[in-house]
mmCIF file of C-alpha atoms in Angstrom:
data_model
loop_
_atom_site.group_PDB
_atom_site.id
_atom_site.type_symbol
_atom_site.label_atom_id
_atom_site.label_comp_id
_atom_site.label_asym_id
_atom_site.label_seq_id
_atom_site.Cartn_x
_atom_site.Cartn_y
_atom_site.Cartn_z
ATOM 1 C CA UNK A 1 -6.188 25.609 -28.123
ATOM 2 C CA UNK A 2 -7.911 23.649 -30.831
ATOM 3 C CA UNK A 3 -10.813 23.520 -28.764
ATOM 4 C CA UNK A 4 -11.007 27.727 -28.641
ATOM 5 C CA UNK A 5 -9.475 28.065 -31.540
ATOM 6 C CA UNK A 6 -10.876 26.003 -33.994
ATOM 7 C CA UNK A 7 -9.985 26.972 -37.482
ATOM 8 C CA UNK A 8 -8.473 29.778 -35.995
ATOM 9 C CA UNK A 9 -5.644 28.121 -34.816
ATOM 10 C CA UNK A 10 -1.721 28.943 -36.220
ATOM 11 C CA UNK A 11 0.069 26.234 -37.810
ATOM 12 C CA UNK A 12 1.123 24.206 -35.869
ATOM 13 C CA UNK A 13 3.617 20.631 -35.793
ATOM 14 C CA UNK A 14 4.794 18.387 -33.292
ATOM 15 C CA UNK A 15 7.270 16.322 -34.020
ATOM 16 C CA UNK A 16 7.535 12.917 -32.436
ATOM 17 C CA UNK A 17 10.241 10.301 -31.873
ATOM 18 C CA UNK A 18 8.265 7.442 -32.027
ATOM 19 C CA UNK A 19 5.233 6.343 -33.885
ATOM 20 C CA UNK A 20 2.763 4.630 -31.086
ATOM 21 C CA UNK A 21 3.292 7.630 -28.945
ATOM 22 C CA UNK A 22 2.439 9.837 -32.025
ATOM 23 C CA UNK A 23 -0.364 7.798 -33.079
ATOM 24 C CA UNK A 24 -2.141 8.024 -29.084
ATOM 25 C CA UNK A 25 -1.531 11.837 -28.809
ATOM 26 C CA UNK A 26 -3.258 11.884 -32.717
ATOM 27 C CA UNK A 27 -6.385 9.415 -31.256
ATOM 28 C CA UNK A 28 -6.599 11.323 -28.239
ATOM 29 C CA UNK A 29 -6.539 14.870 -29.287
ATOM 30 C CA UNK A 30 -8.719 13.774 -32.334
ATOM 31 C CA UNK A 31 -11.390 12.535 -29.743
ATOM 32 C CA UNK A 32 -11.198 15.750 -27.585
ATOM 33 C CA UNK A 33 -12.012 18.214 -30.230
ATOM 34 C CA UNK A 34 -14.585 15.689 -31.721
ATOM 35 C CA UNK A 35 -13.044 14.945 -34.835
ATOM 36 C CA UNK A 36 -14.644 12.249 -36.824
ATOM 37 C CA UNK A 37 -12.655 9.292 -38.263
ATOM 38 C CA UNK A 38 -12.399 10.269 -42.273
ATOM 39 C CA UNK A 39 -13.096 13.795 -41.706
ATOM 40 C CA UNK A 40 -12.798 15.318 -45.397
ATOM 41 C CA UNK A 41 -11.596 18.499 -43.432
ATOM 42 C CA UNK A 42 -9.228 17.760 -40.433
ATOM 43 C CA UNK A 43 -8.088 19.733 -38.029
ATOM 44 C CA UNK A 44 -5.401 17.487 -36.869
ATOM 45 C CA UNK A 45 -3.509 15.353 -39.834
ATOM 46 C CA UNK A 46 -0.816 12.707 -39.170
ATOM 47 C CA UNK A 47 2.693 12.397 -41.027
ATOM 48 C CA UNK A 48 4.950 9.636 -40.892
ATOM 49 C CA UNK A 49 6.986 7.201 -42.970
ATOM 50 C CA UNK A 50 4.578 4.796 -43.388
ATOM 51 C CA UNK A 51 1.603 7.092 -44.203
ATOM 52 C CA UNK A 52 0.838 6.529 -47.474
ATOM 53 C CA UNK A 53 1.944 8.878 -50.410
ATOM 54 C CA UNK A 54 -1.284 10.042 -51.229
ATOM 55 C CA UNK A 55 -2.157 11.269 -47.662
ATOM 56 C CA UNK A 56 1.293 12.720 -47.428
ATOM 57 C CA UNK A 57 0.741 14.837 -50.741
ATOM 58 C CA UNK A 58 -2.704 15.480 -49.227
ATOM 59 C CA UNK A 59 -1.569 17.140 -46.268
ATOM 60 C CA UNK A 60 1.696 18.618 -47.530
ATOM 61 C CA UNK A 61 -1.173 20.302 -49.988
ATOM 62 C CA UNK A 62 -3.102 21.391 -47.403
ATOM 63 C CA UNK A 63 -0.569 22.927 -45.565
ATOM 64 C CA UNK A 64 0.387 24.887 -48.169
ATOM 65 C CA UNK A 65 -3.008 26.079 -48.438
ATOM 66 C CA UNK A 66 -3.708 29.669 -46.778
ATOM 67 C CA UNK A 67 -7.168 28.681 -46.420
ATOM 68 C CA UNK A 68 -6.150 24.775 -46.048
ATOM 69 C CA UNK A 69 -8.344 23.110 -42.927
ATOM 70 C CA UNK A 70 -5.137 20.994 -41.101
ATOM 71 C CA UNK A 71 -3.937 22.845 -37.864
ATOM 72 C CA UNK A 72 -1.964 20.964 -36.520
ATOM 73 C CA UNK A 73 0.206 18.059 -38.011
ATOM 74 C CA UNK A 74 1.145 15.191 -35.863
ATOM 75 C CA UNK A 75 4.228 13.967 -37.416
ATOM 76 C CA UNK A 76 7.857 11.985 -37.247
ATOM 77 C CA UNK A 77 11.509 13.425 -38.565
ATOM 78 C CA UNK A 78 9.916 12.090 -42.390
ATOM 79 C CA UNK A 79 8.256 15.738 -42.614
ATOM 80 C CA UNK A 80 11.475 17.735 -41.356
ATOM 81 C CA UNK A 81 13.840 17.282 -44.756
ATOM 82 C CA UNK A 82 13.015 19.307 -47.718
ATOM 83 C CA UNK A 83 9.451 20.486 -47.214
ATOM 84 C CA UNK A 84 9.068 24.269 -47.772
ATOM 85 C CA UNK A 85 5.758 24.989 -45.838
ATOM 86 C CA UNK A 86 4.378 28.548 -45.015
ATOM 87 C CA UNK A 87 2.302 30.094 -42.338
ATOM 88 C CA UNK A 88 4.164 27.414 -39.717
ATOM 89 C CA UNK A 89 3.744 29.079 -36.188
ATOM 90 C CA UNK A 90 4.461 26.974 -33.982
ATOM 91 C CA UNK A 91 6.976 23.329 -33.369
ATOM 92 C CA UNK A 92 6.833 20.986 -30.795
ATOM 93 C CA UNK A 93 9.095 18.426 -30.479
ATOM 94 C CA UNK A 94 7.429 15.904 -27.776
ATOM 95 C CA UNK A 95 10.760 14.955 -25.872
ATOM 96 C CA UNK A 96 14.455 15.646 -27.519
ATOM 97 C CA UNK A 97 15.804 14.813 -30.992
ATOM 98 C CA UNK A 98 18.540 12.319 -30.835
ATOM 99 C CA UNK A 99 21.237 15.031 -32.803
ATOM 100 C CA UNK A 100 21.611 18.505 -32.611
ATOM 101 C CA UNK A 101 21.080 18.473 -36.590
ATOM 102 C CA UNK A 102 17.692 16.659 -36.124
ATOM 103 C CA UNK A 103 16.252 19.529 -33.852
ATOM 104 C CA UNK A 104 17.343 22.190 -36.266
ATOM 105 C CA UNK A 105 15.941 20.337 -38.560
ATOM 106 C CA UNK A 106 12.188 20.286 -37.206
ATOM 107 C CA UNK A 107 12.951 23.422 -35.624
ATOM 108 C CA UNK A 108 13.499 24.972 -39.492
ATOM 109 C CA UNK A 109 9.630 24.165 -40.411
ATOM 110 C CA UNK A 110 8.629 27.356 -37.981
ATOM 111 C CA UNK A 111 9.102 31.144 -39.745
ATOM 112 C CA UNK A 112 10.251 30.550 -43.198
ATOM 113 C CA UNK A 113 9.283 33.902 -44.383
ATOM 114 C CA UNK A 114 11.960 36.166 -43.829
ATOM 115 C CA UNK A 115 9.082 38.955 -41.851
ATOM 116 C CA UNK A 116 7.630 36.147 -39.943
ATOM 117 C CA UNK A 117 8.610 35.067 -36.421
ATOM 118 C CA UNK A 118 7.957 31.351 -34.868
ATOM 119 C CA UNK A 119 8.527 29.379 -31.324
ATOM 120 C CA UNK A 120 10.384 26.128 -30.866
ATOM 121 C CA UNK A 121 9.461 24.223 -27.979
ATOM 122 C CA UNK A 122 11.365 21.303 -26.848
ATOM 123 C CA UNK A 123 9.055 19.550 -24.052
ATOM 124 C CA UNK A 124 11.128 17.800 -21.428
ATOM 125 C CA UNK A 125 8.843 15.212 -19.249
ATOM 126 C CA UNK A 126 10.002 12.744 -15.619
ATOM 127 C CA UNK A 127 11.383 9.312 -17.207
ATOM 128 C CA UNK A 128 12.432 11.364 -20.838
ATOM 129 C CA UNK A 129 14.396 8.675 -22.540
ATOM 130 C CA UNK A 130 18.034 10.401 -22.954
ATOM 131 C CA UNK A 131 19.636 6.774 -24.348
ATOM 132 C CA UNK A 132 20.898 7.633 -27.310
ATOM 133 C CA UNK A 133 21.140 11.367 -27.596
ATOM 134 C CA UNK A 134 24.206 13.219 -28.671
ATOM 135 C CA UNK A 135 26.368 14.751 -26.112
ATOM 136 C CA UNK A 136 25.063 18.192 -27.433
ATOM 137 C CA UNK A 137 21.350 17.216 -27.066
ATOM 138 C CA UNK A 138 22.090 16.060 -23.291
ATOM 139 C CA UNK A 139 24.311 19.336 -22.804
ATOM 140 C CA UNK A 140 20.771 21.345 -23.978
ATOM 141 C CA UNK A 141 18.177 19.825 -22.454
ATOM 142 C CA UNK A 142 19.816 20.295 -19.141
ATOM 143 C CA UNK A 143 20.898 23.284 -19.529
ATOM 144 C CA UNK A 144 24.670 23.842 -18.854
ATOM 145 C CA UNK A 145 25.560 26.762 -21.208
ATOM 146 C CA UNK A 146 24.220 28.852 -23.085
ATOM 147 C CA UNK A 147 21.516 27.429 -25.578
ATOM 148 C CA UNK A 148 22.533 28.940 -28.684
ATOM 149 C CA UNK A 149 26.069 28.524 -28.061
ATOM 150 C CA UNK A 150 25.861 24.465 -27.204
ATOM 151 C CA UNK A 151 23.822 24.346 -30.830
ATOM 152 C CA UNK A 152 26.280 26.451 -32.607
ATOM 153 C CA UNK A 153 29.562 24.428 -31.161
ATOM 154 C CA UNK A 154 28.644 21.762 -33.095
ATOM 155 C CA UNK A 155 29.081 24.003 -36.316
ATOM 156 C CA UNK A 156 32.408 25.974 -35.493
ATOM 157 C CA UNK A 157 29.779 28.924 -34.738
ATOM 158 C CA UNK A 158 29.358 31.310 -32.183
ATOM 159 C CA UNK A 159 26.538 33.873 -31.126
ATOM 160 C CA UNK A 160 26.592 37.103 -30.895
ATOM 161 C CA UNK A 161 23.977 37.286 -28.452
ATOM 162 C CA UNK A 162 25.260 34.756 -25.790
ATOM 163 C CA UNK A 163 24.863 36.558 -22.284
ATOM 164 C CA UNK A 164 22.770 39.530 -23.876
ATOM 165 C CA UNK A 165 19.391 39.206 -21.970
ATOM 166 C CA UNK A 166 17.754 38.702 -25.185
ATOM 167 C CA UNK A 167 19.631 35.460 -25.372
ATOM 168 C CA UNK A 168 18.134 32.619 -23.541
ATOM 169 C CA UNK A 169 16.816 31.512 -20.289
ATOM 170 C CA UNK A 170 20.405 30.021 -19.074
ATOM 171 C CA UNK A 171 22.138 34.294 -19.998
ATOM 172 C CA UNK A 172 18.961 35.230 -18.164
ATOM 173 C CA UNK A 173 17.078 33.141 -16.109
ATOM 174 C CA UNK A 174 14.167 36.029 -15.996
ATOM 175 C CA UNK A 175 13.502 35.555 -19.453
ATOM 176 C CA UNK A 176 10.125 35.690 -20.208
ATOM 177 C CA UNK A 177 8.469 34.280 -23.600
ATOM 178 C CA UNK A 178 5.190 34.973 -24.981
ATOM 179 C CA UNK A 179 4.262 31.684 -26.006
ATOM 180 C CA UNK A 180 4.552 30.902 -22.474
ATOM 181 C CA UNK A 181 1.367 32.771 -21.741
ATOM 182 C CA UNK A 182 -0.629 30.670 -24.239
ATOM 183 C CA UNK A 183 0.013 27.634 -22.630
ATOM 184 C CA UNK A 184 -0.793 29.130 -18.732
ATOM 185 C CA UNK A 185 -3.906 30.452 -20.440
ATOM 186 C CA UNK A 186 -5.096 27.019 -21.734
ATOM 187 C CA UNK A 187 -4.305 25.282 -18.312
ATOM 188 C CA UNK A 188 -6.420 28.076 -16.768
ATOM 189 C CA UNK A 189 -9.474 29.097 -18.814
ATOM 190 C CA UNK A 190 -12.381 26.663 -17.617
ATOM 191 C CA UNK A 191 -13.464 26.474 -21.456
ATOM 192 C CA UNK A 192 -10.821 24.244 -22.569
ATOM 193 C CA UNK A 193 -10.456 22.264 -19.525
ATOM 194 C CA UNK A 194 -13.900 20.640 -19.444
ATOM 195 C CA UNK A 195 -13.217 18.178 -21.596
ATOM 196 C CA UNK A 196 -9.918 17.287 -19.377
ATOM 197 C CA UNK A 197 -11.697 17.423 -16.203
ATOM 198 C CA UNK A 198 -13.523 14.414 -17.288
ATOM 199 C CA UNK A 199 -10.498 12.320 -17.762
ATOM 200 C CA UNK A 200 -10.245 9.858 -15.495
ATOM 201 C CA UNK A 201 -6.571 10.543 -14.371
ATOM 202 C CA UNK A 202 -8.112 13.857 -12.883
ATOM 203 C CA UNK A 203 -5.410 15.541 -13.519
ATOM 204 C CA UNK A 204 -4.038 17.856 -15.241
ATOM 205 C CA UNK A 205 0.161 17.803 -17.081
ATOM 206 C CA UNK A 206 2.219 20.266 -15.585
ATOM 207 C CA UNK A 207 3.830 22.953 -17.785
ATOM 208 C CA UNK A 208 7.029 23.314 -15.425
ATOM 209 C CA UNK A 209 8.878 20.748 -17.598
ATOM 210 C CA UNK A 210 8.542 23.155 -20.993
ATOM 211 C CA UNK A 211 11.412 24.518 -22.418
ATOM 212 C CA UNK A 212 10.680 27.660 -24.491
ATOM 213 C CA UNK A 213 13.109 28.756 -27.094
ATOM 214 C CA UNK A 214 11.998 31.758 -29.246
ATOM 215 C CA UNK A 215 13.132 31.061 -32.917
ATOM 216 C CA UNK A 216 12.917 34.087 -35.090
ATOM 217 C CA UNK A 217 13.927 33.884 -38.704
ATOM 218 C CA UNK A 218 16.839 36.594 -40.149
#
């Protein structure tokens, strides 16, 4: 999307559980859109504890910028607690948060603005490393209940809108989300995929093992 988009492209953060994964997804979408090393205007930042606090005011300023250059933030929990940032369309957490609290946490960057609406996507991959999550984070990645009401348990909440067909993709299993369509379209529009085609895995990562959970603020 970077690649079509270009400064174009909504706000956008994914949200990683550790740092040498975050730091090869950084290097290797940094080399695919051909983003120099020291680039005074990045598309794609990074954001972690042990980024330096000038950087970190640097992109938290840039962010905060309408007209600010960063895209897409590649970053760790450290950007999830007390930041205030606008104009956040999208969050990505690469594989699940180990609490509930932590994924409403991240989850919180997307829509502040009480007319704007967001997506949350939790991406579920083979192998993902459950040791260590909560109970509640197991209970939603698999899908038992309803979505919102395994979050809002944990807070002695319930939902209005469990088994409405507005709810989530466990009340209705046709669900359909829109975000969904940007992601088929990037897999299938022969623009973005050259530079993938050259990879020499030669193939391409499946979608089927997105979750997509529609957050839209009240």
């Amino acid at each position: 999307l970077l690649k079509l988009k270009q400064q174009e492209m909504e706000k956008t953060l994914v949200f990683f559980n550790n740092i040498p994964t975050l730091v090869d997804a950084y290097t290797y979408v940094r080399e695919a859109i051909g983003q120099s090393v020291g680039d005074p205007n990045p598309l794609i930042s990074m954001y972690m504890s042990i980024t330096s606090s000038e950087r970190k005011a640097a992109v938290m300023e840039d962010l905060n910028n309408p007209k600010g250059s960063s895209r897409v933030v590649f970053c760790t929990s450290s950007l999830a607690v007390g930041v205030n940032m606008r104009d956040v369309k999208y969050v990505i957490h690469d594989g699940s948060p180990r609490l509930v609290q932590d994924f409403l946490q991240e989850t919180g960057r997307v829509a502040r603005e009480s007319s704007a609406h967001g997506h949350s996507i939790l991406v579920r991959f083979p192998r993902m490393n459950a040791k260590g999550l909560s109970d509640t984070m197991k209970a939603y990645v698999k899908g038992e209940e309803c979505r919102r009401l395994t979050i809002l348990k944990v807070f002695g909440s319930k939902s209005t809108q469990t088994k409405e067909p507005s709810c989530c993709d466990i009340c209705n299993p046709n669900i359909t989300y829109s975000f969904k369509s940007v992601v088929d379209a990037y897999y299938t529009d022969q623009a973005a995929d050259d530079q993938l085609s050259d990879s020499s895995s030669g193939s391409e990562p499946s979608i089927g093992g997105i979750e997509y959970n529609d957050t839209d603020s009240d």
